[in-house]
């Protein structure tokens, strides 16, 4: 996606005959990305540049139209100056927002430049945002927002290859909601969907950024834990299990339900020789956790050591 945005900057720069271009992308999750065609144009420079205009960034976003500043010298770190810029805040129908800025050292920007900038940038950003959303829909579970089953399978293959290359370990956790079918039958599928969304949030909130959560199907979730040992995997699994057990799941009548999960885990390469074997061993560990009364964590190697499998 960022590579496409860089193309947008470059095409806009060519259209405007500008020396440099910048995009600051604001994502729905409040993170942002800063992309520039010139290494001298950094985030601090953009902050300094926007401060010279009355209202600065707030004004650009509020007015939803380009602003031009000509002949207002702003120093660069190498001793040169940027004297002219034109900036526009762009919003898409998919909740993406960006600030697009074109800069020149010498030549100013005209009203005709402003019109061209607005028309081209608006249409291009809408198209890019729509393509991004379509790509997201193809890789994301529509209910929980986690990665879907197909993407999980691809990622697990990649992580196994990486573990083989660097002689490292990875763990796979399979998480299953206990008695979820009975809960759905009693409380309704809409309430059940709310539970799935909440548990997805719990999982995301209790893993590292490098870990990979996905919806495996139905009431099952999976988490890939790269470069993790037995202790790491057990801590993460227990953290998720306890967080679900203590979470207040509110029902339609205002009452609270207590739900639990069972978790099975397996390790590559200690437990398994490949992807399918790793999934099968994690599923066996999950089955063992269910048989032992549910609401517990079982790792394949622990069960094997105690002669339970």
CSV table of N, CA, C and O in Angstrom, one decimal, residues 156-157 160 164 172 266-269 271-281:
chain,number,residue,atom,x,y,z
A,156,UNK,N,1.8,-19.1,8.1
A,156,UNK,CA,2.4,-20.2,8.9
A,156,UNK,C,3.5,-20.9,8.0
A,156,UNK,O,4.5,-21.2,8.5
A,157,UNK,N,3.2,-21.0,6.7
A,157,UNK,CA,4.2,-21.6,5.8
A,157,UNK,C,5.5,-20.7,5.8
A,157,UNK,O,6.6,-21.2,5.9
A,160,UNK,N,7.4,-21.0,9.2
A,160,UNK,CA,8.1,-22.3,9.3
A,160,UNK,C,9.4,-22.2,8.4
A,160,UNK,O,10.5,-22.7,8.9
A,164,UNK,N,13.2,-22.6,10.0
A,164,UNK,CA,14.2,-23.5,9.5
A,164,UNK,C,15.5,-22.8,9.1
A,164,UNK,O,16.6,-23.3,9.4
A,172,UNK,N,2.5,-22.6,17.7
A,172,UNK,CA,1.2,-22.4,17.2
A,172,UNK,C,0.2,-22.6,18.3
A,172,UNK,O,0.2,-23.7,18.9
A,266,UNK,N,1.5,-26.3,20.0
A,266,UNK,CA,2.6,-27.1,19.6
A,266,UNK,C,3.7,-26.3,19.0
A,266,UNK,O,3.6,-25.2,18.6
A,267,UNK,N,4.9,-26.9,19.0
A,267,UNK,CA,6.1,-26.2,18.7
A,267,UNK,C,6.8,-26.8,17.4
A,267,UNK,O,6.8,-28.0,17.2
A,268,UNK,N,7.3,-25.9,16.6
A,268,UNK,CA,8.1,-26.3,15.4
A,268,UNK,C,9.5,-25.8,15.7
A,268,UNK,O,9.8,-24.7,16.1
A,269,UNK,N,10.5,-26.7,15.6
A,269,UNK,CA,10.5,-28.1,15.1
A,269,UNK,C,10.4,-29.2,16.2
A,269,UNK,O,10.5,-30.3,15.8
A,271,UNK,N,8.0,-30.4,18.1
A,271,UNK,CA,6.9,-31.3,18.0
A,271,UNK,C,6.5,-31.8,16.6
A,271,UNK,O,5.9,-32.9,16.5
A,272,UNK,N,6.8,-31.0,15.6
A,272,UNK,CA,6.3,-31.3,14.3
A,272,UNK,C,7.4,-31.1,13.2
A,272,UNK,O,8.3,-30.3,13.4
A,273,UNK,N,7.1,-31.8,12.1
A,273,UNK,CA,8.1,-31.7,11.0
A,273,UNK,C,7.7,-30.7,9.9
A,273,UNK,O,8.5,-30.4,9.0
A,274,UNK,N,6.4,-30.3,9.9
A,274,UNK,CA,6.0,-29.4,8.9
A,274,UNK,C,4.7,-28.7,9.3
A,274,UNK,O,4.2,-28.9,10.5
A,275,UNK,N,4.1,-27.9,8.4
A,275,UNK,CA,2.9,-27.1,8.7
A,275,UNK,C,1.7,-28.0,9.2
A,275,UNK,O,1.1,-27.8,10.2
A,276,UNK,N,1.3,-29.0,8.3
A,276,UNK,CA,0.2,-29.8,8.7
A,276,UNK,C,0.4,-30.6,10.0
A,276,UNK,O,-0.6,-30.7,10.8
A,277,UNK,N,1.6,-31.0,10.2
A,277,UNK,CA,1.9,-31.8,11.4
A,277,UNK,C,1.8,-30.8,12.6
A,277,UNK,O,1.3,-31.2,13.7
A,278,UNK,N,2.2,-29.6,12.5
A,278,UNK,CA,2.2,-28.6,13.6
A,278,UNK,C,0.7,-28.3,13.9
A,278,UNK,O,0.4,-28.3,15.1
A,279,UNK,N,-0.1,-28.1,12.9
A,279,UNK,CA,-1.5,-27.9,13.2
A,279,UNK,C,-2.2,-29.1,13.9
A,279,UNK,O,-3.0,-28.9,14.8
A,280,UNK,N,-1.9,-30.3,13.4
A,280,UNK,CA,-2.4,-31.5,13.9
A,280,UNK,C,-2.0,-31.7,15.4
A,280,UNK,O,-2.9,-32.1,16.2
A,281,UNK,N,-0.8,-31.4,15.7
A,281,UNK,CA,-0.3,-31.6,17.1
A,281,UNK,C,-1.0,-30.5,18.0
A,281,UNK,O,-1.3,-30.8,19.2
